[in-house]
mmCIF file of C-alpha atoms in Angstrom:
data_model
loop_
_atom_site.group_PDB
_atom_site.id
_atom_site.type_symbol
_atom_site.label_atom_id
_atom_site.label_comp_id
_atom_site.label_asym_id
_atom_site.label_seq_id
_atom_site.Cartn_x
_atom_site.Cartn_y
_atom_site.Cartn_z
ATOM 1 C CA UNK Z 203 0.000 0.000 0.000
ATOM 2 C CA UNK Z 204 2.375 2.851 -0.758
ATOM 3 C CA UNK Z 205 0.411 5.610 -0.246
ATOM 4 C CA UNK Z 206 -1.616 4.697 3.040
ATOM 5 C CA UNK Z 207 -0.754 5.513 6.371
ATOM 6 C CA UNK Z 208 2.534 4.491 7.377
ATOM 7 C CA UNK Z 209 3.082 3.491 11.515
ATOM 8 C CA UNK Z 210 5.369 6.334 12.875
ATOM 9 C CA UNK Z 211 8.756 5.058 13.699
ATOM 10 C CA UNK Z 212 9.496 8.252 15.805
ATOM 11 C CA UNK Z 213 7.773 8.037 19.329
ATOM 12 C CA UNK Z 214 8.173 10.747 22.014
ATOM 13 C CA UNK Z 215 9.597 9.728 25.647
ATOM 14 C CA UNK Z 216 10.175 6.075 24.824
ATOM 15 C CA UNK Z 217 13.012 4.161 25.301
ATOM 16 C CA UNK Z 218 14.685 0.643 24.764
ATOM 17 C CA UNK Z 219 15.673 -0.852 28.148
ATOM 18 C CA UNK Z 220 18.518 -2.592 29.367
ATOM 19 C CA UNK Z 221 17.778 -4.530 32.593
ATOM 20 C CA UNK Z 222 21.326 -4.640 34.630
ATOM 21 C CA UNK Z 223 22.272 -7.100 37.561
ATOM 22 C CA UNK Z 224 22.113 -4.208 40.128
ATOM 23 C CA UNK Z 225 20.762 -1.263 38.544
ATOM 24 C CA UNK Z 226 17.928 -2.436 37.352
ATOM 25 C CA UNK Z 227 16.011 -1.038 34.200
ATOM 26 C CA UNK Z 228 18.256 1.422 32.440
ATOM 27 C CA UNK Z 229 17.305 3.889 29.165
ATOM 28 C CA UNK Z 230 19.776 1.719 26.947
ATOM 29 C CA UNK Z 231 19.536 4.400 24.162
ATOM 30 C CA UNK Z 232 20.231 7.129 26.445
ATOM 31 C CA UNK Z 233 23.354 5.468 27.626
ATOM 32 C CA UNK Z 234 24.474 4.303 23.963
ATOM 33 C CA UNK Z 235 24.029 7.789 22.910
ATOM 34 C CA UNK Z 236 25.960 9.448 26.022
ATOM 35 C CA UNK Z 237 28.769 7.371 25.445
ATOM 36 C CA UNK Z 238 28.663 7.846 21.214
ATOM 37 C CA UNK Z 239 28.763 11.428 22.239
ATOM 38 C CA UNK Z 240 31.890 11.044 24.645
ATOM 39 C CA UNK Z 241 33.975 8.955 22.149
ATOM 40 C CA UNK Z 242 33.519 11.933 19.099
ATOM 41 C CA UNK Z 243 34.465 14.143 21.988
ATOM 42 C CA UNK Z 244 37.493 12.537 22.750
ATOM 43 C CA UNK Z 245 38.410 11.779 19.624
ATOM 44 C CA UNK Z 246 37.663 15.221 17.999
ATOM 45 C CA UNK Z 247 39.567 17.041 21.052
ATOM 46 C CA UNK Z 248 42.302 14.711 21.237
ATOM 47 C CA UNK Z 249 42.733 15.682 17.464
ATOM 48 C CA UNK Z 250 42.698 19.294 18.228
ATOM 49 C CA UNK Z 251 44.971 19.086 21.280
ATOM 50 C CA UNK Z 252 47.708 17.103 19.239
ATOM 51 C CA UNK Z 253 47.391 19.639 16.297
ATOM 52 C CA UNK Z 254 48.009 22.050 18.727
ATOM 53 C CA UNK Z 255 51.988 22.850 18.660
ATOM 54 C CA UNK Z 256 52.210 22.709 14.802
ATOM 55 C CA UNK Z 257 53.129 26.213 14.228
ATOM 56 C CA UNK Z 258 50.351 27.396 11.938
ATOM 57 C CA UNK Z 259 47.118 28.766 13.982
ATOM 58 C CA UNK Z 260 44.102 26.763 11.814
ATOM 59 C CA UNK Z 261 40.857 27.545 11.832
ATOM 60 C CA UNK Z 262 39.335 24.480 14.465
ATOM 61 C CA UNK Z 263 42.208 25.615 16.611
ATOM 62 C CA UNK Z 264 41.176 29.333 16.554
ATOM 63 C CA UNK Z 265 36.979 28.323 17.495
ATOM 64 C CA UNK Z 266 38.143 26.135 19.828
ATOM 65 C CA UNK Z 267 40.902 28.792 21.677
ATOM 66 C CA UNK Z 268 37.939 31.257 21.107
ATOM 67 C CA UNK Z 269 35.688 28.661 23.751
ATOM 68 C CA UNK Z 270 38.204 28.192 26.214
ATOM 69 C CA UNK Z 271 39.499 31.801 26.380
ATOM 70 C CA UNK Z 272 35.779 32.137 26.725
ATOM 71 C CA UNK Z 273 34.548 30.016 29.227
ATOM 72 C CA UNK Z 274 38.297 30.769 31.468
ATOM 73 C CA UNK Z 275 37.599 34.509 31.163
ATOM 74 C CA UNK Z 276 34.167 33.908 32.789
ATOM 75 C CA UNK Z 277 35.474 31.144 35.468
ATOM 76 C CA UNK Z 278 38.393 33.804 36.501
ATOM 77 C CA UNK Z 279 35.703 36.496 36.085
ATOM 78 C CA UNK Z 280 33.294 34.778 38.957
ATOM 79 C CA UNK Z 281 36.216 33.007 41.108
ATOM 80 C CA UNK Z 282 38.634 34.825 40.752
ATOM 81 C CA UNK Z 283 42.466 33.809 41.452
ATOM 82 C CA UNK Z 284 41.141 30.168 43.224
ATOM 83 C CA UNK Z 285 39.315 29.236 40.453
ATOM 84 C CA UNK Z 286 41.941 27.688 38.426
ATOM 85 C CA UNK Z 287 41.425 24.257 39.033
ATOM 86 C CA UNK Z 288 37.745 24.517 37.783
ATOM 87 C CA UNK Z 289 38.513 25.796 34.929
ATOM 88 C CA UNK Z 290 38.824 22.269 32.760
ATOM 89 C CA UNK Z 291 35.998 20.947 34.523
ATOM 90 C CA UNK Z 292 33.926 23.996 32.922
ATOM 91 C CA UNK Z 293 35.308 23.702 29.830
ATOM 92 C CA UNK Z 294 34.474 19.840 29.590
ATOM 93 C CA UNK Z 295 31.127 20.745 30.908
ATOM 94 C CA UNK Z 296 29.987 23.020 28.202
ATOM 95 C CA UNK Z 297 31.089 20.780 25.057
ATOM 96 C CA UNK Z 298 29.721 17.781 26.917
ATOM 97 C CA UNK Z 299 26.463 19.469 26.996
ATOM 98 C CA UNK Z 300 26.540 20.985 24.023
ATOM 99 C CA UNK Z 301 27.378 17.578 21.981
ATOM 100 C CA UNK Z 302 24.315 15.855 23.620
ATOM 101 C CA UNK Z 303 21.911 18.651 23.095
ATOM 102 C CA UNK Z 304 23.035 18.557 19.403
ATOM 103 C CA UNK Z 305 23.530 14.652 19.124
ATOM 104 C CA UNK Z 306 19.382 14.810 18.317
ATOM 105 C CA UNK Z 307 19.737 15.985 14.984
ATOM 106 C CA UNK Z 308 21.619 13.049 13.944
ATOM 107 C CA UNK Z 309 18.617 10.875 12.591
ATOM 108 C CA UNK Z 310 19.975 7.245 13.779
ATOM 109 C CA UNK Z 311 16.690 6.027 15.349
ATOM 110 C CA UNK Z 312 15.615 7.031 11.943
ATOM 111 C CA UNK Z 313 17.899 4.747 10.519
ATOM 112 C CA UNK Z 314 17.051 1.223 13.000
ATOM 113 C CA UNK Z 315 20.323 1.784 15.227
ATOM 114 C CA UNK Z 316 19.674 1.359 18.915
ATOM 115 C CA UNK Z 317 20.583 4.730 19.673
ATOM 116 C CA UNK Z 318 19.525 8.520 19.192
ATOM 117 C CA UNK Z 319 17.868 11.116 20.142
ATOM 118 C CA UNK Z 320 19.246 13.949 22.180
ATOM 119 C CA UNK Z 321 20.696 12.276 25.722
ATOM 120 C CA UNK Z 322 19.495 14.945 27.431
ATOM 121 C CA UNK Z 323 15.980 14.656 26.112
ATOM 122 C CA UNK Z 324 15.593 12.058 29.105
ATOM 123 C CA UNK Z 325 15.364 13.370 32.597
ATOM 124 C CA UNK Z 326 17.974 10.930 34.126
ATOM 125 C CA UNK Z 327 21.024 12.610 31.595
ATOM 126 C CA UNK Z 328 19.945 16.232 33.176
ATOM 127 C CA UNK Z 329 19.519 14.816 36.707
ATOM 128 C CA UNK Z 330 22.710 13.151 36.379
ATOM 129 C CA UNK Z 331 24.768 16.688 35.490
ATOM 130 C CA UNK Z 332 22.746 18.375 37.548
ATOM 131 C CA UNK Z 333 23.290 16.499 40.957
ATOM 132 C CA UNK Z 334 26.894 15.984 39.769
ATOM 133 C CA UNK Z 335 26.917 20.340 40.167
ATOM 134 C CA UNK Z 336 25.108 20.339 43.390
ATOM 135 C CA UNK Z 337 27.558 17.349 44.972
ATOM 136 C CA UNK Z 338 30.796 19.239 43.290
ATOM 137 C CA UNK Z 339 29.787 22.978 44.795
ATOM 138 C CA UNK Z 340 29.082 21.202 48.470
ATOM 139 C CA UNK Z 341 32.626 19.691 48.100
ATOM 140 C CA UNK Z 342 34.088 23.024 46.879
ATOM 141 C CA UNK Z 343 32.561 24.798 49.674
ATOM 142 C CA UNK Z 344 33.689 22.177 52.779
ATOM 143 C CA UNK Z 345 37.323 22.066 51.288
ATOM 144 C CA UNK Z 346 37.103 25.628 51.126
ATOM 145 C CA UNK Z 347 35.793 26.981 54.976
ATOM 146 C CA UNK Z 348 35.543 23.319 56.471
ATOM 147 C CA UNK Z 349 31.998 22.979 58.257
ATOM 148 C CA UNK Z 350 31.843 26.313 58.555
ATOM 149 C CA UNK Z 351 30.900 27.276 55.268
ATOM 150 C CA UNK Z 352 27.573 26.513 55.603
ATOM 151 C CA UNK Z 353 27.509 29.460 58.137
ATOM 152 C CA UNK Z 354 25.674 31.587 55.725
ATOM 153 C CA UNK Z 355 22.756 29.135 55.731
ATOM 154 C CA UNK Z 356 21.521 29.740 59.502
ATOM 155 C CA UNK Z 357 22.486 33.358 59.988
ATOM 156 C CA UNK Z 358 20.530 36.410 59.083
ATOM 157 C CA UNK Z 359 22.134 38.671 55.995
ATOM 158 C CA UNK Z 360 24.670 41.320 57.660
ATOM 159 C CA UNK Z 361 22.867 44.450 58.740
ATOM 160 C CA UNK Z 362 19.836 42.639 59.717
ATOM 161 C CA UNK Z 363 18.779 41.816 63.098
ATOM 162 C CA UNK Z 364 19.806 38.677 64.311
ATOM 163 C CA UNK Z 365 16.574 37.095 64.944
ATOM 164 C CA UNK Z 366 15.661 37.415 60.644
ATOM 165 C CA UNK Z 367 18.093 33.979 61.168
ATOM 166 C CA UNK Z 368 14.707 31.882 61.782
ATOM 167 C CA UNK Z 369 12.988 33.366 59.286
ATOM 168 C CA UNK Z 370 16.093 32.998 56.421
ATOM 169 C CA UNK Z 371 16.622 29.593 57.262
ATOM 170 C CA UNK Z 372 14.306 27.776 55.978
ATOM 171 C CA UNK Z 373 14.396 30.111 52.683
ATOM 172 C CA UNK Z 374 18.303 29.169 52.499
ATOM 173 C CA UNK Z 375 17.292 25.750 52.384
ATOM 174 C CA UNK Z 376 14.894 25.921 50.171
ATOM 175 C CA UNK Z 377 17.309 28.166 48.133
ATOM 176 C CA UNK Z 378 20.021 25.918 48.022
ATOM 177 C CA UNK Z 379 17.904 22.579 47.138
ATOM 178 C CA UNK Z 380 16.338 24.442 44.365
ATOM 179 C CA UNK Z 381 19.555 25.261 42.344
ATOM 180 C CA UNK Z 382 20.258 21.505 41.119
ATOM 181 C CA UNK Z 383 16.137 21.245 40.374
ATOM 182 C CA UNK Z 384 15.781 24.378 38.257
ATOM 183 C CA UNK Z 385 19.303 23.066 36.391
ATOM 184 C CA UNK Z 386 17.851 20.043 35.625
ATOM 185 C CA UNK Z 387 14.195 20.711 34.628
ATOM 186 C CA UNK Z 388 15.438 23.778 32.355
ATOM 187 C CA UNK Z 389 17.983 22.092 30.508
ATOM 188 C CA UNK Z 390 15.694 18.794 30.582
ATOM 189 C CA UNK Z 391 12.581 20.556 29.049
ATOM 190 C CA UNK Z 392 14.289 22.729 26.049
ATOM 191 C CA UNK Z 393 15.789 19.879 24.707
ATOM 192 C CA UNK Z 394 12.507 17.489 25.155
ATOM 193 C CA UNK Z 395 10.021 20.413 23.529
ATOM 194 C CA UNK Z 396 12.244 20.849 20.604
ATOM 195 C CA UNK Z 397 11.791 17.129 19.972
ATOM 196 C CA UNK Z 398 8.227 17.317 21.146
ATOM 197 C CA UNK Z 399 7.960 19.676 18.144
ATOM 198 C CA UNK Z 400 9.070 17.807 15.527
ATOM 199 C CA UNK Z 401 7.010 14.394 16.644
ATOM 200 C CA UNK Z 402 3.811 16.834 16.602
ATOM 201 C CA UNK Z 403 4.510 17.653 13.105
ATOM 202 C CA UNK Z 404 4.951 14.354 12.239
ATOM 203 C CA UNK Z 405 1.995 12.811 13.458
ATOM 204 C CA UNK Z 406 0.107 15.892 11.452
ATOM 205 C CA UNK Z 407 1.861 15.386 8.005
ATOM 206 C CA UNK Z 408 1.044 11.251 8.780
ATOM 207 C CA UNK Z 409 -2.333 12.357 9.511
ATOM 208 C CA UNK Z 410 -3.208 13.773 6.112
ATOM 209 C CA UNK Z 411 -5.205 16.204 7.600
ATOM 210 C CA UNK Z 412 -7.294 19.060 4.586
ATOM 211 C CA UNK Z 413 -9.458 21.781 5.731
ATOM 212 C CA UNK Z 414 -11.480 22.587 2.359
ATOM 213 C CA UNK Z 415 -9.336 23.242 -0.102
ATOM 214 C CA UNK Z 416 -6.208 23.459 1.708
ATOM 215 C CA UNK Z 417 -3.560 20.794 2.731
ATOM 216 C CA UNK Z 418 -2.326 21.201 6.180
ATOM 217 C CA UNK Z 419 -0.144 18.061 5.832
ATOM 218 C CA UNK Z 420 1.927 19.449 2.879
ATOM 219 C CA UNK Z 421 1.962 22.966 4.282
ATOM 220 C CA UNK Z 422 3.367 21.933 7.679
ATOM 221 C CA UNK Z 423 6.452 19.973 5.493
ATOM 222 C CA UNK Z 424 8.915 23.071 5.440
ATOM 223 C CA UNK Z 425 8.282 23.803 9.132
ATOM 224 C CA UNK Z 426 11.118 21.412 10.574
ATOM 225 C CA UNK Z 427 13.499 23.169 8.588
ATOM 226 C CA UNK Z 428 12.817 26.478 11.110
ATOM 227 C CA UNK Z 429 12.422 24.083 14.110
ATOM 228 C CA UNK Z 430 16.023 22.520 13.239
ATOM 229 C CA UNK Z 431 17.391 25.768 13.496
ATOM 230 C CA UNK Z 432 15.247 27.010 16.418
ATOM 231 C CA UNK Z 433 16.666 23.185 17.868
ATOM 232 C CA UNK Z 434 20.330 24.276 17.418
ATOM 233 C CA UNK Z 435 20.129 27.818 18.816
ATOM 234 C CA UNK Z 436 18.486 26.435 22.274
ATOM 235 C CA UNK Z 437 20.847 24.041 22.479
ATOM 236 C CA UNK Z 438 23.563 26.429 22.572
ATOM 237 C CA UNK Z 439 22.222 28.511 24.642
ATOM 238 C CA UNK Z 440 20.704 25.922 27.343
ATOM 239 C CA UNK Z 441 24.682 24.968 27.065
ATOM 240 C CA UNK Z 442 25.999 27.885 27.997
ATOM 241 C CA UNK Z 443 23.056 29.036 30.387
ATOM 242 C CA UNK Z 444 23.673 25.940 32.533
ATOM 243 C CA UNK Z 445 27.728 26.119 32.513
ATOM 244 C CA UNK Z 446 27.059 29.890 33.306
ATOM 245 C CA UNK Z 447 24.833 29.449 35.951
ATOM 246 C CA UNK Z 448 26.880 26.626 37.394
ATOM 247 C CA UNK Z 449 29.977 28.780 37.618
ATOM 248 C CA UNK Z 450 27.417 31.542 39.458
ATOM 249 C CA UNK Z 451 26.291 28.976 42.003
ATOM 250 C CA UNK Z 452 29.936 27.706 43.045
ATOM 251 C CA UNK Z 453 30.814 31.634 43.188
ATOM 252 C CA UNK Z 454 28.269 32.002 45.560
ATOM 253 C CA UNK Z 455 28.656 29.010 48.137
ATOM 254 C CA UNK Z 456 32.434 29.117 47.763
ATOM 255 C CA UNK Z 457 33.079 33.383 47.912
ATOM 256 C CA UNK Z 458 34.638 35.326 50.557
ATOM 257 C CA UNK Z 459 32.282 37.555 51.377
ATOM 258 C CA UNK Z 460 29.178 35.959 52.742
ATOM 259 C CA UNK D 270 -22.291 19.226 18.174
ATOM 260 C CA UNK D 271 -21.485 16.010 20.089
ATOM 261 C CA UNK D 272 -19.845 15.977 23.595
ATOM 262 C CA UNK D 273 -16.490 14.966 22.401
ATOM 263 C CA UNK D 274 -16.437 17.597 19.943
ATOM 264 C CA UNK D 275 -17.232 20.046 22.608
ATOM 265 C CA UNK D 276 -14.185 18.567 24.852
ATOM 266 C CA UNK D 277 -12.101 18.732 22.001
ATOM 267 C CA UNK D 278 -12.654 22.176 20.947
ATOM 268 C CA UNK D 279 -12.520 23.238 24.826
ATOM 269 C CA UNK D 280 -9.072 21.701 25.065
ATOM 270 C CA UNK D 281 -8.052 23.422 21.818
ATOM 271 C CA UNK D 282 -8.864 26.665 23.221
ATOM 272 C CA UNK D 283 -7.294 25.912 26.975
ATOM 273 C CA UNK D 284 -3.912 25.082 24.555
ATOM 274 C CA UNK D 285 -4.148 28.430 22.853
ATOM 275 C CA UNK D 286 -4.550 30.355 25.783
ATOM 276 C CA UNK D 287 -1.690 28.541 27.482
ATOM 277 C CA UNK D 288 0.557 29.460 24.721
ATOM 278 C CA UNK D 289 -0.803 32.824 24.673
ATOM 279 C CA UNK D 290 -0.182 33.602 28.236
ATOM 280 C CA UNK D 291 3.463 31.975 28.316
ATOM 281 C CA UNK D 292 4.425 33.886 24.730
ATOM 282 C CA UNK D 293 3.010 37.108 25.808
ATOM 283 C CA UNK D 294 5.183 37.102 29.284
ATOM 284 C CA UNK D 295 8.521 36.112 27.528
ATOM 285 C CA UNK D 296 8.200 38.286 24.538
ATOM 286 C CA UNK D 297 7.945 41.402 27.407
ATOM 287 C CA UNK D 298 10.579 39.852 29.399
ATOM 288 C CA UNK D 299 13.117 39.555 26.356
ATOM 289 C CA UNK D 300 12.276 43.182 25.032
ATOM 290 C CA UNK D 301 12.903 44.178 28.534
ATOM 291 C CA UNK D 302 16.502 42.488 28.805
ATOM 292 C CA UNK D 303 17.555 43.358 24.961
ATOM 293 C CA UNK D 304 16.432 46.854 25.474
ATOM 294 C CA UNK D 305 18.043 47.869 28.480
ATOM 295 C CA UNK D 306 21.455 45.373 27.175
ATOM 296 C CA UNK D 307 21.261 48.126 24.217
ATOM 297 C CA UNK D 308 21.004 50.608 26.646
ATOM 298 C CA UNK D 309 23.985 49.732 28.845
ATOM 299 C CA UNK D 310 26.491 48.740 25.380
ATOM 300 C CA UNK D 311 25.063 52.127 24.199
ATOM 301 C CA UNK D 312 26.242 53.969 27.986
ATOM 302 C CA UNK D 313 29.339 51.648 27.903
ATOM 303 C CA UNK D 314 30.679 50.551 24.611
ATOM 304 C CA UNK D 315 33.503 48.696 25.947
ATOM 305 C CA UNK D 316 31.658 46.262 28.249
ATOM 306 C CA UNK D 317 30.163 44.863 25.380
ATOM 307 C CA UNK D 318 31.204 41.207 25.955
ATOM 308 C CA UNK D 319 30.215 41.099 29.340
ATOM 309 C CA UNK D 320 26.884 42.551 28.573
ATOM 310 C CA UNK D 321 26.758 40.088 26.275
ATOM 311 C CA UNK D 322 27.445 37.321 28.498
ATOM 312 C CA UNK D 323 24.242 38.528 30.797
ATOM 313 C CA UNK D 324 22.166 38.757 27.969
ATOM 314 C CA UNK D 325 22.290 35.491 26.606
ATOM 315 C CA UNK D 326 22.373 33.921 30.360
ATOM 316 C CA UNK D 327 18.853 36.696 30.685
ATOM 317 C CA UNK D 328 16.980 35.374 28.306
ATOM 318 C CA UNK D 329 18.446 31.585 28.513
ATOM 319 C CA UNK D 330 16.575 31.613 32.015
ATOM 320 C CA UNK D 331 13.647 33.322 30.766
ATOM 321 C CA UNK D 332 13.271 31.320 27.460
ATOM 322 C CA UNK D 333 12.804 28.191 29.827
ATOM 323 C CA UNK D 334 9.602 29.231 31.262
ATOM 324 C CA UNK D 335 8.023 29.603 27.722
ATOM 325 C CA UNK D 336 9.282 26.115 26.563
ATOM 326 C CA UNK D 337 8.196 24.631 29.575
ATOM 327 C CA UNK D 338 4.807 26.139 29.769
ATOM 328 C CA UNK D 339 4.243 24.628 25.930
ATOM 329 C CA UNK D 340 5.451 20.905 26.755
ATOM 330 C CA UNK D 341 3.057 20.840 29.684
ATOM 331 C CA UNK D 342 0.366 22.702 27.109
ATOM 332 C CA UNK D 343 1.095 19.425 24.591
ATOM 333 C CA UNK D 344 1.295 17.096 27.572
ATOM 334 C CA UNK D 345 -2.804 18.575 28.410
ATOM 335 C CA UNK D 346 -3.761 18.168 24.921
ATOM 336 C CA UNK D 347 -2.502 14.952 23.985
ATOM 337 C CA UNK D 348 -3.428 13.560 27.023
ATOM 338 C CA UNK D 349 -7.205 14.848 26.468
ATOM 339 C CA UNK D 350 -7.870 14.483 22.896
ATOM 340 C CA UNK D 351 -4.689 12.758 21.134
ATOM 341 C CA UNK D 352 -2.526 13.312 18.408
ATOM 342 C CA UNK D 353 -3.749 15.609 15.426
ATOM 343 C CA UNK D 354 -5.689 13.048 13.683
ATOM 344 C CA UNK D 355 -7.296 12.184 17.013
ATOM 345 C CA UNK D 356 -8.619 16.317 17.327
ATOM 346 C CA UNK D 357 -9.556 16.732 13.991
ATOM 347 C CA UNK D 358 -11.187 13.162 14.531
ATOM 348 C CA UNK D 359 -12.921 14.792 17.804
ATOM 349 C CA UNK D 360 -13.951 18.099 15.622
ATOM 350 C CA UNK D 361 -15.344 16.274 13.023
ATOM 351 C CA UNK D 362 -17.689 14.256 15.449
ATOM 352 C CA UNK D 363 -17.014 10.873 14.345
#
């Protein structure tokens, strides 16, 4: 029947699973990807590191000295001189997340491999990074002012009277738990709306949906085009929005001046 | 019109004003951070990247709200009615 309705090989928040001795069910796609991701990564940066001493200055080695001047610039910005040793860990951060938000455009589901689809399309990638963040700016902050550092939690802000410390408390806490939770669910939700998008667009073109005269299925055809784009640019940005904002929240619990 | 029409038409209009509401807040909120990041590169030319940097972080944080606000709109009408074929299914009344 060649031109009936075809089944949709695409679906939206479903995954092969893996069941593992102690883990249990994992997202076997989600992991295939991740680690797909990490190889090119590798790879592509070991390629770029070794090209590194030839004398002439090409062009991959000018973007990528562009990034890390970047992302250093913005880690000494917010830390200032102690910093330093976060700076590779930022630097890995943002091209990690920016290869998995961008892995989704790769059509291999499309294709019958077991993996694809953007990693961080599934809320156990972004809950992963994001915990990782929360764990790494406690452990920053202990080595930093010992026990102590949490000082700031249970004390009122300066210039306030003392007693504002029961009322802040429970809003520091609150505060604090928050940070990992908004990390996760932003990055978590751009990335699974912009494939949201394109599944809803393909279940109208495989609908074959006319209103009078006009064919919604063929007009809708050139709209993934725009949402590609659209796809890419949040990507980016949710990138570099949750390295920033990472980099802000280890300023803050690790600073001098609290 | 038959009932599931009318649920299907209801949850149409719940999605559009959903989208409404969350487009209408972050199209304010990201004329409000472009305009005043003009304003400050226009005061201070040279502080351009790190204007820059706020910006994009600015409307980063507020472009969640949108995105998230239209998954959970989808989530509501896909849960109610279906996938297109399933609403225009509904409208039709069959």
């Amino acid at each position: 029947m060649p031109f009936g309705r075809v089944e949709l090989k695409e679906e939206i928040g479903g995954h092969s699973l893996w069941t593992l001795p102690v883990l249990g069910a994992v997202h076997a796609d989600t992991i295939l990807t991740t680690w797909l991701a990490m190889a090119v990564a590798l790879v592509f940066l070991a390629y770029v590191g070794s090209s590194y001493r030839s004398p002439r200055a090409g062009r991959t080695q000018t973007v990528f000295e562009g990034v890390v001047d970047y992302i250093a610039d913005l880690v000494y910005g917010s830390l200032g001189k102690g910093g330093e040793p976060f700076v590779p860990f930022f630097i890995a951060l943002f091209i990690f997340i920016f290869l998995l938000n961008q892995f989704g455009i790769l059509p291999f589901k499309a294709l019958g491999l077991p993996f694809g689809g953007s990693p961080t399309a599934d809320l156990n990638t972004t809950l992963a990074l994001g915990l990782m963040m929360f764990v790494t700016i406690q452990v920053a902050a202990i080595r930093k002012g010992g026990i102590g550092a949490y000082k700031h939690i249970f004390s009122a802000p300066p210039g306030a009277p003392p007693a504002l410390a029961l009322l802040m408390t429970p809003i520091n806490i609150i505060d604090e738990v928050a940070r990992p939770v908004t990390l996760t669910l932003r990055l978590f939700f751009n990335i699974f709306v912009g494939e949201l998008l394109l599944f809803v667009i393909a279940s109208i073109i495989n609908a074959k949906i006319t209103i009078g005269a006009f064919n919604l299925s063929l007009a809708v055809t050139v709209l993934p085009l725009g949402i590609e784009f659209f796809n890419f640019f949040v990507g980016t940005v949710q990138a570099f929005v949750f390295t920033l904002l990472a980099i802000v929240y280890l300023a803050l619990s690790i600073s001098d001046d609290h | 019109m038959t009932s599931q029409a009318l649920v299907a038409a209801a949850t149409l209009i719940a999605f559009a004003l959903i989208v409404t509401g969350v487009a209408f807040g972050s199209a304010i909120g990201d004329g409000l951070v472009a305009s005043k990041a003009v304003e400050a590169i226009a005061r201070q030319p040279e502080a351009r990247p790190n204007i820059f940097t706020f910006l994009f972080l600015g409307v980063g944080v507020l472009e969640a709200f949108p995105i998230i606000g239209l998954g959970l709109a989808f989530y509501m009408l896909f849960g109610i009615v279906g996938l297109p074929s399933g609403i225009f299914a509904s409208l039709a009344g069959h």
